[in-house]
Amino acid sequence: MPDNDSAAAGTGASPSNAGRTDVEGPGLRNTLANERTLLAWFRTALALLAASFAVVKLTDSTPRELRLALGSYLVVLAIGVIVVGYVQWRGRHGRIRGSGPLDRGLSALALTVALFLLAGFVVAVIILAP
């Protein structure tokens, strides 16, 4: 089954194509795959927001300022995940192949920096916990 309608163009007499509508652009499969990827970005952001709530409200073993800093960092990281997911989805919307606007190493660098900051927060929590 082809991804786009180029193979089905002009073959409307076939009974297997009786209920099909013409899809323009990247094809239905790719569009649905891109939307699932966007939803995965949103799920990740929701998990980060839940983690920030858990860090701020449910732990009492670390200083309050450190919990607020870590919770704020997780909220900013969640917002960044939403923005990056939307930008990548928007960049691939309407295209089948090609590099997105953040696929040129910038996203890898941002992810590395974000993970190092998160590791630094975790180390600070471990050191400052009584």
The first five atom37 places (N, CA, C, CB, O) and aatype in JSON, in Angstrom:
{
  "aatype": [12, 14, 3, 2, 3, 15, 0, 0, 0, 7, 16, 7, 0, 15, 14, 15, 2, 0, 7, 1, 16, 3, 19, 6, 7, 14, 7, 10, 1, 2, 16, 10, 0, 2, 6, 1, 16, 10, 10, 0, 17, 13, 1, 16, 0, 10, 0, 10, 10, 0, 0, 15, 13, 0, 19, 19, 11, 10, 16, 3, 15, 16, 14, 1, 6, 10, 1, 10, 0, 10, 7, 15, 18, 10, 19, 19, 10, 0, 9, 7, 19, 9, 19, 19, 7, 18, 19, 5, 17, 1, 7, 1, 8, 7, 1, 9, 1, 7, 15, 7, 14, 10, 3, 1, 7, 10, 15, 0, 10, 0, 10, 16, 19, 0, 10, 13, 10, 10, 0, 7, 13, 19, 19, 0, 19, 9, 9, 10, 0, 14],
  "atom_mask": [
    [1, 1, 1, 1, 1],
    [1, 1, 1, 1, 1],
    [1, 1, 1, 1, 1],
    [1, 1, 1, 1, 1],
    [1, 1, 1, 1, 1],
    [1, 1, 1, 1, 1],
    [1, 1, 1, 1, 1],
    [1, 1, 1, 1, 1],
    [1, 1, 1, 1, 1],
    [1, 1, 1, 0, 1],
    [1, 1, 1, 1, 1],
    [1, 1, 1, 0, 1],
    [1, 1, 1, 1, 1],
    [1, 1, 1, 1, 1],
    [1, 1, 1, 1, 1],
    [1, 1, 1, 1, 1],
    [1, 1, 1, 1, 1],
    [1, 1, 1, 1, 1],
    [1, 1, 1, 0, 1],
    [1, 1, 1, 1, 1],
    [1, 1, 1, 1, 1],
    [1, 1, 1, 1, 1],
    [1, 1, 1, 1, 1],
    [1, 1, 1, 1, 1],
    [1, 1, 1, 0, 1],
    [1, 1, 1, 1, 1],
    [1, 1, 1, 0, 1],
    [1, 1, 1, 1, 1],
    [1, 1, 1, 1, 1],
    [1, 1, 1, 1, 1],
    [1, 1, 1, 1, 1],
    [1, 1, 1, 1, 1],
    [1, 1, 1, 1, 1],
    [1, 1, 1, 1, 1],
    [1, 1, 1, 1, 1],
    [1, 1, 1, 1, 1],
    [1, 1, 1, 1, 1],
    [1, 1, 1, 1, 1],
    [1, 1, 1, 1, 1],
    [1, 1, 1, 1, 1],
    [1, 1, 1, 1, 1],
    [1, 1, 1, 1, 1],
    [1, 1, 1, 1, 1],
    [1, 1, 1, 1, 1],
    [1, 1, 1, 1, 1],
    [1, 1, 1, 1, 1],
    [1, 1, 1, 1, 1],
    [1, 1, 1, 1, 1],
    [1, 1, 1, 1, 1],
    [1, 1, 1, 1, 1],
    [1, 1, 1, 1, 1],
    [1, 1, 1, 1, 1],
    [1, 1, 1, 1, 1],
    [1, 1, 1, 1, 1],
    [1, 1, 1, 1, 1],
    [1, 1, 1, 1, 1],
    [1, 1, 1, 1, 1],
    [1, 1, 1, 1, 1],
    [1, 1, 1, 1, 1],
    [1, 1, 1, 1, 1],
    [1, 1, 1, 1, 1],
    [1, 1, 1, 1, 1],
    [1, 1, 1, 1, 1],
    [1, 1, 1, 1, 1],
    [1, 1, 1, 1, 1],
    [1, 1, 1, 1, 1],
    [1, 1, 1, 1, 1],
    [1, 1, 1, 1, 1],
    [1, 1, 1, 1, 1],
    [1, 1, 1, 1, 1],
    [1, 1, 1, 0, 1],
    [1, 1, 1, 1, 1],
    [1, 1, 1, 1, 1],
    [1, 1, 1, 1, 1],
    [1, 1, 1, 1, 1],
    [1, 1, 1, 1, 1],
    [1, 1, 1, 1, 1],
    [1, 1, 1, 1, 1],
    [1, 1, 1, 1, 1],
    [1, 1, 1, 0, 1],
    [1, 1, 1, 1, 1],
    [1, 1, 1, 1, 1],
    [1, 1, 1, 1, 1],
    [1, 1, 1, 1, 1],
    [1, 1, 1, 0, 1],
    [1, 1, 1, 1, 1],
    [1, 1, 1, 1, 1],
    [1, 1, 1, 1, 1],
    [1, 1, 1, 1, 1],
    [1, 1, 1, 1, 1],
    [1, 1, 1, 0, 1],
    [1, 1, 1, 1, 1],
    [1, 1, 1, 1, 1],
    [1, 1, 1, 0, 1],
    [1, 1, 1, 1, 1],
    [1, 1, 1, 1, 1],
    [1, 1, 1, 1, 1],
    [1, 1, 1, 0, 1],
    [1, 1, 1, 1, 1],
    [1, 1, 1, 0, 1],
    [1, 1, 1, 1, 1],
    [1, 1, 1, 1, 1],
    [1, 1, 1, 1, 1],
    [1, 1, 1, 1, 1],
    [1, 1, 1, 0, 1],
    [1, 1, 1, 1, 1],
    [1, 1, 1, 1, 1],
    [1, 1, 1, 1, 1],
    [1, 1, 1, 1, 1],
    [1, 1, 1, 1, 1],
    [1, 1, 1, 1, 1],
    [1, 1, 1, 1, 1],
    [1, 1, 1, 1, 1],
    [1, 1, 1, 1, 1],
    [1, 1, 1, 1, 1],
    [1, 1, 1, 1, 1],
    [1, 1, 1, 1, 1],
    [1, 1, 1, 1, 1],
    [1, 1, 1, 1, 1],
    [1, 1, 1, 0, 1],
    [1, 1, 1, 1, 1],
    [1, 1, 1, 1, 1],
    [1, 1, 1, 1, 1],
    [1, 1, 1, 1, 1],
    [1, 1, 1, 1, 1],
    [1, 1, 1, 1, 1],
    [1, 1, 1, 1, 1],
    [1, 1, 1, 1, 1],
    [1, 1, 1, 1, 1],
    [1, 1, 1, 1, 1]
  ],
  "atom_positions": [
    [[0.84, -1.18, 0.0], [0.0, 0.0, 0.0], [0.88, 1.24, 0.0], [-0.96, 0.0, 1.22], [1.71, 1.39, 0.9]],
    [[0.74, 2.12, -0.97], [1.61, 3.29, -1.06], [1.27, 4.32, 0.01], [1.5, 3.93, -2.44], [0.14, 4.39, 0.5]],
    [[2.3, 5.14, 0.35], [2.1, 6.19, 1.34], [1.28, 7.35, 0.8], [3.44, 6.71, 1.83], [0.48, 7.94, 1.51]],
    [[1.48, 7.66, -0.46], [0.72, 8.78, -1.02], [-0.2, 8.27, -2.11], [1.67, 9.86, -1.57], [-0.26, 7.08, -2.39]],
    [[-0.91, 9.17, -2.69], [-1.93, 8.75, -3.64], [-1.44, 8.73, -5.06], [-3.13, 9.64, -3.53], [-2.26, 8.66, -5.98]],
    [[-0.13, 8.79, -5.3], [0.36, 8.83, -6.67], [0.09, 7.52, -7.4], [1.84, 9.15, -6.68], [-0.15, 7.53, -8.61]],
    [[0.14, 6.39, -6.7], [-0.12, 5.1, -7.34], [-1.6, 4.89, -7.6], [0.43, 3.97, -6.49], [-1.97, 4.13, -8.5]],
    [[-2.44, 5.55, -6.83], [-3.88, 5.35, -6.97], [-4.53, 6.39, -7.88], [-4.53, 5.38, -5.62], [-5.74, 6.33, -8.11]],
    [[-3.77, 7.33, -8.39], [-4.33, 8.38, -9.23], [-4.82, 7.76, -10.54], [-3.29, 9.49, -9.51], [-4.09, 7.05, -11.22]],
    [[-6.03, 8.04, -10.87], [-6.59, 7.58, -12.12], [-7.09, 6.15, -12.08], [0.0, 0.0, 0.0], [-7.48, 5.64, -13.13]],
    [[-7.1, 5.48, -10.96], [-7.56, 4.1, -10.88], [-8.83, 4.02, -10.05], [-6.47, 3.19, -10.28], [-8.98, 3.11, -9.23]],
    [[-9.74, 4.94, -10.23], [-10.96, 4.99, -9.45], [-11.95, 3.89, -9.81], [0.0, 0.0, 0.0], [-12.92, 3.68, -9.09]],
    [[-11.73, 3.17, -10.93], [-12.67, 2.14, -11.35], [-12.5, 0.85, -10.54], [-12.5, 1.85, -12.82], [-13.4, 0.01, -10.52]],
    [[-11.39, 0.7, -9.89], [-11.13, -0.51, -9.12], [-12.01, -0.56, -7.87], [-9.65, -0.6, -8.74], [-12.17, 0.46, -7.2]],
    [[-12.59, -1.74, -7.54], [-13.42, -1.82, -6.34], [-12.64, -1.62, -5.06], [-14.12, -3.14, -6.3], [-13.23, -1.22, -4.05]],
    [[-11.32, -1.88, -5.04], [-10.54, -1.71, -3.82], [-10.33, -0.24, -3.5], [-9.2, -2.41, -3.94], [-10.03, 0.11, -2.35]],
    [[-10.47, 0.63, -4.48], [-10.28, 2.06, -4.26], [-11.61, 2.81, -4.18], [-9.42, 2.65, -5.37], [-11.64, 4.03, -4.29]],
    [[-12.7, 2.1, -4.0], [-14.02, 2.72, -4.05], [-14.23, 3.75, -2.94], [-15.08, 1.67, -3.97], [-14.86, 4.78, -3.18]],
    [[-13.73, 3.5, -1.73], [-13.97, 4.41, -0.62], [-12.84, 5.37, -0.34], [0.0, 0.0, 0.0], [-12.91, 6.11, 0.64]],
    [[-11.8, 5.39, -1.17], [-10.63, 6.24, -0.9], [-10.87, 7.66, -1.34], [-9.41, 5.7, -1.61], [-11.52, 7.93, -2.35]],
    [[-10.33, 8.56, -0.54], [-10.3, 9.96, -0.95], [-8.86, 10.31, -1.28], [-10.86, 10.91, 0.17], [-7.94, 9.68, -0.76]],
    [[-8.66, 11.27, -2.12], [-7.31, 11.66, -2.51], [-6.64, 12.4, -1.37], [-7.33, 12.52, -3.79], [-7.22, 13.3, -0.76]],
    [[-5.39, 12.02, -1.08], [-4.59, 12.65, -0.05], [-3.45, 13.37, -0.73], [-4.07, 11.61, 1.0], [-2.69, 12.76, -1.48]],
    [[-3.33, 14.65, -0.48], [-2.24, 15.41, -1.08], [-1.14, 15.61, -0.06], [-2.74, 16.76, -1.6], [-1.4, 15.61, 1.15]],
    [[0.07, 15.77, -0.53], [1.18, 16.02, 0.38], [1.89, 14.73, 0.75], [0.0, 0.0, 0.0], [2.04, 13.85, -0.09]],
    [[2.31, 14.61, 1.99], [3.17, 13.5, 2.38], [2.45, 12.17, 2.5], [3.82, 13.81, 3.67], [3.11, 11.14, 2.61]],
    [[1.16, 12.15, 2.49], [0.43, 10.9, 2.64], [-0.09, 10.73, 4.05], [0.0, 0.0, 0.0], [0.42, 11.32, 5.0]],
    [[-1.1, 9.92, 4.16], [-1.78, 9.74, 5.43], [-0.9, 9.07, 6.47], [-3.04, 8.94, 5.23], [-0.91, 9.46, 7.63]],
    [[-0.15, 8.06, 6.06], [0.71, 7.35, 7.02], [1.73, 8.28, 7.66], [1.44, 6.19, 6.33], [1.91, 8.28, 8.88]],
    [[2.39, 9.07, 6.84], [3.41, 9.98, 7.37], [2.79, 11.06, 8.23], [4.2, 10.61, 6.23], [3.37, 11.45, 9.25]],
    [[1.63, 11.55, 7.86], [0.96, 12.57, 8.66], [0.6, 12.01, 10.02], [-0.3, 13.08, 7.95], [0.82, 12.67, 11.04]],
    [[0.04, 10.81, 10.06], [-0.31, 10.2, 11.34], [0.93, 9.88, 12.17], [-1.12, 8.92, 11.11], [0.9, 10.03, 13.4]],
    [[2.01, 9.46, 11.54], [3.24, 9.19, 12.27], [3.8, 10.47, 12.88], [4.28, 8.55, 11.34], [4.28, 10.46, 14.01]],
    [[3.75, 11.58, 12.13], [4.22, 12.85, 12.66], [3.36, 13.31, 13.83], [4.22, 13.92, 11.56], [3.89, 13.87, 14.79]],
    [[2.06, 13.07, 13.77], [1.19, 13.46, 14.89], [1.45, 12.59, 16.12], [-0.28, 13.36, 14.47], [1.4, 13.08, 17.24]],
    [[1.73, 11.31, 15.91], [2.07, 10.44, 17.06], [3.37, 10.89, 17.71], [2.19, 8.98, 16.61], [3.51, 10.85, 18.93]],
    [[4.32, 11.32, 16.9], [5.58, 11.82, 17.44], [5.35, 13.09, 18.24], [6.58, 12.07, 16.31], [5.94, 13.26, 19.31]],
    [[4.51, 13.98, 17.75], [4.19, 15.19, 18.49], [3.53, 14.85, 19.82], [3.27, 16.1, 17.67], [3.84, 15.47, 20.84]],
    [[2.64, 13.9, 19.82], [2.0, 13.49, 21.07], [3.0, 12.87, 22.04], [0.86, 12.51, 20.79], [2.85, 13.0, 23.25]],
    [[4.01, 12.19, 21.52], [5.05, 11.64, 22.39], [5.85, 12.76, 23.05], [6.0, 10.72, 21.58], [6.21, 12.67, 24.22]],
    [[6.13, 13.83, 22.3], [6.79, 15.0, 22.89], [5.92, 15.57, 24.02], [7.07, 16.08, 21.82], [6.43, 15.91, 25.08]],
    [[4.61, 15.67, 23.78], [3.72, 16.22, 24.81], [3.64, 15.32, 26.03], [2.32, 16.43, 24.23], [3.58, 15.81, 27.16]],
    [[3.65, 14.0, 25.83], [3.66, 13.08, 26.98], [4.92, 13.25, 27.81], [3.54, 11.62, 26.5], [4.87, 13.21, 29.04]],
    [[6.04, 13.45, 27.14], [7.29, 13.67, 27.86], [7.23, 14.95, 28.68], [8.47, 13.72, 26.88], [7.69, 14.99, 29.82]],
    [[6.66, 16.0, 28.09], [6.53, 17.26, 28.82], [5.61, 17.11, 30.03], [6.0, 18.36, 27.89], [5.88, 17.66, 31.09]],
    [[4.52, 16.37, 29.87], [3.63, 16.13, 31.02], [4.33, 15.34, 32.12], [2.37, 15.39, 30.56], [4.11, 15.6, 33.3]],
    [[5.16, 14.38, 31.74], [5.91, 13.63, 32.74], [6.89, 14.53, 33.48], [6.67, 12.45, 32.08], [7.07, 14.39, 34.69]],
    [[7.53, 15.46, 32.77], [8.44, 16.4, 33.42], [7.68, 17.33, 34.37], [9.19, 17.22, 32.37], [8.18, 17.65, 35.45]],
    [[6.49, 17.75, 33.98], [5.67, 18.59, 34.88], [5.26, 17.82, 36.13], [4.42, 19.11, 34.14], [5.27, 18.37, 37.23]],
    [[4.9, 16.56, 35.96], [4.54, 15.74, 37.12], [5.75, 15.55, 38.02], [3.98, 14.37, 36.66], [5.62, 15.56, 39.25]],
    [[6.92, 15.36, 37.44], [8.14, 15.21, 38.24], [8.45, 16.5, 39.0], [9.32, 14.82, 37.35], [8.9, 16.45, 40.14]],
    [[8.21, 17.65, 38.38], [8.48, 18.91, 39.07], [7.54, 19.08, 40.26], [8.32, 20.1, 38.11], [7.95, 19.55, 41.32]],
    [[6.28, 18.7, 40.08], [5.34, 18.75, 41.2], [5.77, 17.81, 42.31], [3.92, 18.4, 40.72], [5.71, 18.17, 43.49]],
    [[6.2, 16.62, 41.95], [6.62, 15.65, 42.95], [7.85, 16.12, 43.71], [6.9, 14.3, 42.29], [7.96, 15.93, 44.92]],
    [[8.78, 16.74, 43.01], [10.0, 17.22, 43.66], [9.68, 18.33, 44.65], [11.01, 17.72, 42.61], [10.22, 18.35, 45.75]],
    [[8.82, 19.26, 44.25], [8.54, 20.41, 45.11], [7.64, 20.04, 46.28], [7.88, 21.53, 44.29], [7.88, 20.49, 47.4]],
    [[6.62, 19.23, 46.04], [5.61, 18.99, 47.08], [5.85, 17.74, 47.92], [4.28, 18.88, 46.44], [5.43, 17.71, 49.08]],
    [[6.48, 16.74, 47.39], [6.51, 15.46, 48.08], [7.83, 15.14, 48.78], [6.22, 14.39, 47.12], [7.91, 14.14, 49.49]],
    [[8.84, 15.95, 48.62], [10.11, 15.68, 49.29], [10.37, 16.73, 50.35], [11.27, 15.62, 48.27], [10.13, 17.92, 50.13]],
    [[10.85, 16.28, 51.49], [11.19, 17.21, 52.57], [12.63, 17.05, 53.03], [10.25, 17.01, 53.74], [13.05, 17.72, 53.97]],
    [[13.39, 16.18, 52.4], [14.75, 15.89, 52.87], [15.78, 16.88, 52.35], [15.14, 14.49, 52.46], [16.92, 16.88, 52.83]],
    [[15.42, 17.72, 51.4], [16.38, 18.69, 50.85], [15.91, 20.11, 51.19], [16.52, 18.52, 49.3], [14.74, 20.32, 51.5]],
    [[16.82, 21.06, 51.12], [16.43, 22.45, 51.39], [15.37, 22.94, 50.39], [17.67, 23.36, 51.32], [15.34, 22.54, 49.23]],
    [[14.51, 23.82, 50.89], [13.38, 24.31, 50.09], [13.85, 25.01, 48.82], [12.51, 25.27, 50.93], [13.26, 24.82, 47.76]],
    [[14.92, 25.82, 48.92], [15.4, 26.57, 47.76], [15.89, 25.62, 46.65], [16.54, 27.52, 48.18], [15.69, 25.88, 45.47]],
    [[16.54, 24.54, 47.05], [17.02, 23.57, 46.07], [15.85, 22.85, 45.4], [17.97, 22.56, 46.72], [15.88, 22.59, 44.2]],
    [[14.82, 22.51, 46.19], [13.64, 21.88, 45.61], [12.95, 22.81, 44.63], [12.66, 21.45, 46.71], [12.52, 22.38, 43.56]],
    [[12.84, 24.08, 44.98], [12.21, 25.05, 44.07], [13.04, 25.24, 42.8], [12.02, 26.4, 44.77], [12.48, 25.37, 41.71]],
    [[14.36, 25.26, 42.95], [15.22, 25.4, 41.77], [15.09, 24.19, 40.85], [16.68, 25.58, 42.19], [14.98, 24.34, 39.63]],
    [[15.09, 22.99, 41.43], [14.94, 21.79, 40.61], [13.56, 21.72, 39.98], [15.2, 20.54, 41.46], [13.43, 21.35, 38.81]],
    [[12.52, 22.06, 40.73], [11.17, 22.08, 40.18], [11.03, 23.09, 39.05], [0.0, 0.0, 0.0], [10.41, 22.81, 38.03]],
    [[11.62, 24.28, 39.24], [11.58, 25.3, 38.19], [12.32, 24.85, 36.95], [12.17, 26.62, 38.7], [11.88, 25.07, 35.82]],
    [[13.47, 24.2, 37.16], [14.23, 23.69, 36.03], [13.41, 22.66, 35.25], [15.54, 23.07, 36.51], [13.41, 22.67, 34.02]],
    [[12.72, 21.78, 35.95], [11.91, 20.77, 35.27], [10.74, 21.4, 34.51], [11.38, 19.74, 36.27], [10.37, 20.92, 33.44]],
    [[10.16, 22.46, 35.05], [9.08, 23.16, 34.34], [9.62, 23.82, 33.07], [8.42, 24.23, 35.25], [9.0, 23.72, 32.01]],
    [[10.77, 24.48, 33.17], [11.38, 25.1, 31.99], [11.76, 24.04, 30.97], [12.63, 25.93, 32.39], [11.6, 24.25, 29.76]],
    [[12.26, 22.91, 31.43], [12.6, 21.81, 30.53], [11.35, 21.26, 29.84], [13.3, 20.68, 31.3], [11.4, 20.93, 28.65]],
    [[10.23, 21.18, 30.56], [8.98, 20.72, 29.95], [8.51, 21.7, 28.87], [7.89, 20.56, 31.03], [8.06, 21.28, 27.81]],
    [[8.62, 22.99, 29.15], [8.24, 23.99, 28.15], [9.15, 23.88, 26.93], [8.31, 25.42, 28.74], [8.69, 23.98, 25.8]],
    [[10.44, 23.68, 27.17], [11.38, 23.49, 26.06], [11.07, 22.27, 25.23], [0.0, 0.0, 0.0], [11.19, 22.3, 24.0]],
    [[10.66, 21.18, 25.88], [10.29, 19.96, 25.15], [9.07, 20.21, 24.27], [10.01, 18.8, 26.14], [9.01, 19.75, 23.13]],
    [[8.1, 20.94, 24.8], [6.91, 21.26, 24.0], [7.28, 22.11, 22.79], [5.85, 21.99, 24.87], [6.81, 21.85, 21.68]],
    [[8.13, 23.11, 22.99], [8.52, 23.99, 21.89], [9.3, 23.22, 20.84], [9.36, 25.16, 22.41], [9.03, 23.36, 19.65]],
    [[10.27, 22.4, 21.27], [11.07, 21.63, 20.31], [10.19, 20.64, 19.55], [12.21, 20.87, 21.04], [10.34, 20.49, 18.34]],
    [[9.28, 19.97, 20.25], [8.38, 19.03, 19.58], [7.51, 19.72, 18.55], [0.0, 0.0, 0.0], [7.31, 19.19, 17.45]],
    [[6.99, 20.89, 18.89], [6.13, 21.62, 17.95], [6.94, 22.11, 16.75], [5.46, 22.81, 18.65], [6.47, 22.02, 15.61]],
    [[8.15, 22.62, 17.0], [8.96, 23.12, 15.89], [9.33, 21.98, 14.95], [10.24, 23.8, 16.42], [9.29, 22.15, 13.73]],
    [[9.69, 20.82, 15.5], [10.01, 19.69, 14.63], [8.78, 19.2, 13.88], [10.62, 18.55, 15.44], [8.88, 18.85, 12.7]],
    [[7.64, 19.15, 14.54], [6.42, 18.74, 13.85], [6.08, 19.72, 12.74], [5.25, 18.62, 14.84], [5.72, 19.31, 11.64]],
    [[6.18, 21.0, 13.03], [5.85, 22.02, 12.04], [6.83, 21.98, 10.88], [5.85, 23.41, 12.68], [6.44, 22.2, 9.73]],
    [[8.1, 21.68, 11.17], [9.1, 21.61, 10.11], [8.9, 20.42, 9.2], [0.0, 0.0, 0.0], [9.25, 20.48, 8.02]],
    [[8.34, 19.35, 9.71], [8.11, 18.15, 8.89], [6.71, 18.1, 8.32], [8.36, 16.91, 9.7], [6.41, 17.24, 7.49]],
    [[5.85, 18.99, 8.75], [4.48, 19.01, 8.25], [4.52, 19.38, 6.77], [3.6, 20.02, 9.06], [4.99, 20.45, 6.4]],
    [[4.02, 18.5, 5.95], [4.0, 18.77, 4.52], [5.18, 18.2, 3.76], [0.0, 0.0, 0.0], [5.26, 18.35, 2.54]],
    [[6.11, 17.55, 4.46], [7.26, 16.95, 3.79], [7.37, 15.48, 4.17], [8.56, 17.69, 4.16], [7.03, 15.09, 5.28]],
    [[7.84, 14.68, 3.24], [8.06, 13.27, 3.54], [9.47, 13.07, 4.06], [7.82, 12.4, 2.28], [9.67, 12.39, 5.07]],
    [[10.45, 13.64, 3.41], [11.84, 13.46, 3.8], [12.52, 14.8, 3.9], [12.58, 12.56, 2.81], [12.01, 15.83, 3.46]],
    [[13.69, 14.76, 4.49], [14.48, 15.97, 4.64], [14.73, 16.25, 6.1], [0.0, 0.0, 0.0], [14.0, 15.77, 6.97]],
    [[15.74, 17.01, 6.36], [16.07, 17.3, 7.75], [15.19, 18.42, 8.26], [17.55, 17.67, 7.9], [14.9, 19.39, 7.55]],
    [[14.77, 18.26, 9.48], [13.96, 19.29, 10.12], [14.84, 20.45, 10.55], [0.0, 0.0, 0.0], [16.07, 20.37, 10.43]],
    [[14.23, 21.52, 11.05], [15.02, 22.69, 11.4], [15.95, 22.46, 12.59], [14.1, 23.82, 11.71], [16.93, 23.19, 12.73]],
    [[15.69, 21.46, 13.43], [16.54, 21.23, 14.6], [17.37, 19.96, 14.47], [15.69, 21.16, 15.84], [17.92, 19.5, 15.47]],
    [[17.47, 19.39, 13.29], [18.19, 18.13, 13.13], [19.66, 18.31, 12.8], [17.54, 17.33, 12.05], [20.34, 17.33, 12.48]],
    [[20.17, 19.49, 12.87], [21.55, 19.73, 12.44], [22.52, 19.79, 13.61], [21.62, 21.01, 11.66], [23.52, 20.51, 13.53]],
    [[22.26, 19.08, 14.68], [23.18, 19.05, 15.8], [22.77, 19.97, 16.93], [0.0, 0.0, 0.0], [23.23, 19.81, 18.06]],
    [[21.91, 20.94, 16.65], [21.48, 21.86, 17.69], [20.64, 21.16, 18.75], [20.69, 23.01, 17.09], [20.77, 21.44, 19.94]],
    [[19.79, 20.25, 18.32], [18.96, 19.53, 19.29], [19.82, 18.59, 20.14], [17.85, 18.74, 18.57], [19.55, 18.42, 21.33]],
    [[20.83, 17.98, 19.56], [21.72, 17.11, 20.33], [22.5, 17.91, 21.36], [22.69, 16.36, 19.4], [22.69, 17.45, 22.49]],
    [[22.95, 19.09, 20.99], [23.67, 19.94, 21.93], [22.75, 20.4, 23.06], [24.26, 21.15, 21.2], [23.15, 20.38, 24.22]],
    [[21.54, 20.82, 22.73], [20.59, 21.27, 23.75], [20.23, 20.13, 24.7], [19.32, 21.82, 23.09], [20.13, 20.34, 25.91]],
    [[20.04, 18.94, 24.17], [19.73, 17.79, 25.02], [20.9, 17.45, 25.94], [19.38, 16.57, 24.16], [20.69, 17.13, 27.11]],
    [[22.11, 17.52, 25.44], [23.28, 17.25, 26.26], [23.41, 18.25, 27.4], [24.55, 17.26, 25.41], [23.68, 17.87, 28.54]],
    [[23.23, 19.53, 27.1], [23.31, 20.57, 28.12], [22.21, 20.37, 29.16], [23.2, 21.97, 27.49], [22.46, 20.48, 30.36]],
    [[20.99, 20.08, 28.71], [19.87, 19.87, 29.63], [20.12, 18.68, 30.55], [18.57, 19.67, 28.85], [19.82, 18.74, 31.74]],
    [[20.66, 17.6, 30.01], [20.93, 16.43, 30.84], [22.06, 16.68, 31.83], [21.27, 15.24, 29.97], [22.01, 16.19, 32.96]],
    [[23.09, 17.44, 31.42], [24.15, 17.78, 32.37], [23.63, 18.66, 33.5], [25.3, 18.48, 31.65], [24.02, 18.49, 34.66]],
    [[22.75, 19.61, 33.17], [22.16, 20.44, 34.22], [21.32, 19.6, 35.18], [21.3, 21.55, 33.6], [21.36, 19.79, 36.39]],
    [[20.55, 18.69, 34.62], [19.74, 17.81, 35.46], [20.63, 16.94, 36.35], [18.82, 16.93, 34.6], [20.32, 16.75, 37.53]],
    [[21.71, 16.43, 35.81], [22.65, 15.63, 36.61], [23.27, 16.47, 37.71], [23.75, 15.02, 35.71], [23.49, 15.99, 38.82]],
    [[23.56, 17.73, 37.41], [24.09, 18.63, 38.43], [23.11, 18.86, 39.56], [0.0, 0.0, 0.0], [23.49, 18.89, 40.73]],
    [[21.83, 19.02, 39.22], [20.81, 19.17, 40.26], [20.71, 17.9, 41.11], [19.44, 19.48, 39.62], [20.58, 17.99, 42.33]],
    [[20.77, 16.75, 40.48], [20.67, 15.49, 41.24], [21.87, 15.34, 42.18], [20.6, 14.28, 40.28], [21.71, 14.92, 43.32]],
    [[23.06, 15.69, 41.7], [24.24, 15.61, 42.55], [24.11, 16.6, 43.71], [25.52, 15.91, 41.74], [24.48, 16.26, 44.84]],
    [[23.6, 17.79, 43.46], [23.42, 18.77, 44.54], [22.42, 18.26, 45.57], [22.95, 20.12, 43.97], [22.61, 18.46, 46.77]],
    [[21.36, 17.61, 45.13], [20.38, 17.06, 46.06], [21.02, 15.96, 46.92], [19.16, 16.5, 45.3], [20.77, 15.89, 48.12]],
    [[21.84, 15.12, 46.29], [22.48, 14.03, 47.04], [23.47, 14.59, 48.06], [23.19, 13.06, 46.08], [23.56, 14.09, 49.18]],
    [[24.22, 15.61, 47.67], [25.21, 16.19, 48.58], [24.55, 16.94, 49.73], [26.13, 17.14, 47.81], [24.99, 16.82, 50.88]],
    [[23.49, 17.69, 49.45], [22.87, 18.53, 50.47], [21.82, 17.82, 51.31], [22.25, 19.72, 49.83], [21.33, 18.38, 52.29]],
    [[21.45, 16.61, 50.95], [20.45, 15.86, 51.74], [21.1, 15.44, 53.05], [19.91, 14.61, 50.95], [22.25, 15.0, 53.08]],
    [[20.35, 15.57, 54.15], [20.91, 15.2, 55.45], [21.1, 13.7, 55.62], [20.03, 15.71, 56.55], [21.57, 13.25, 56.67]]
  ]
}
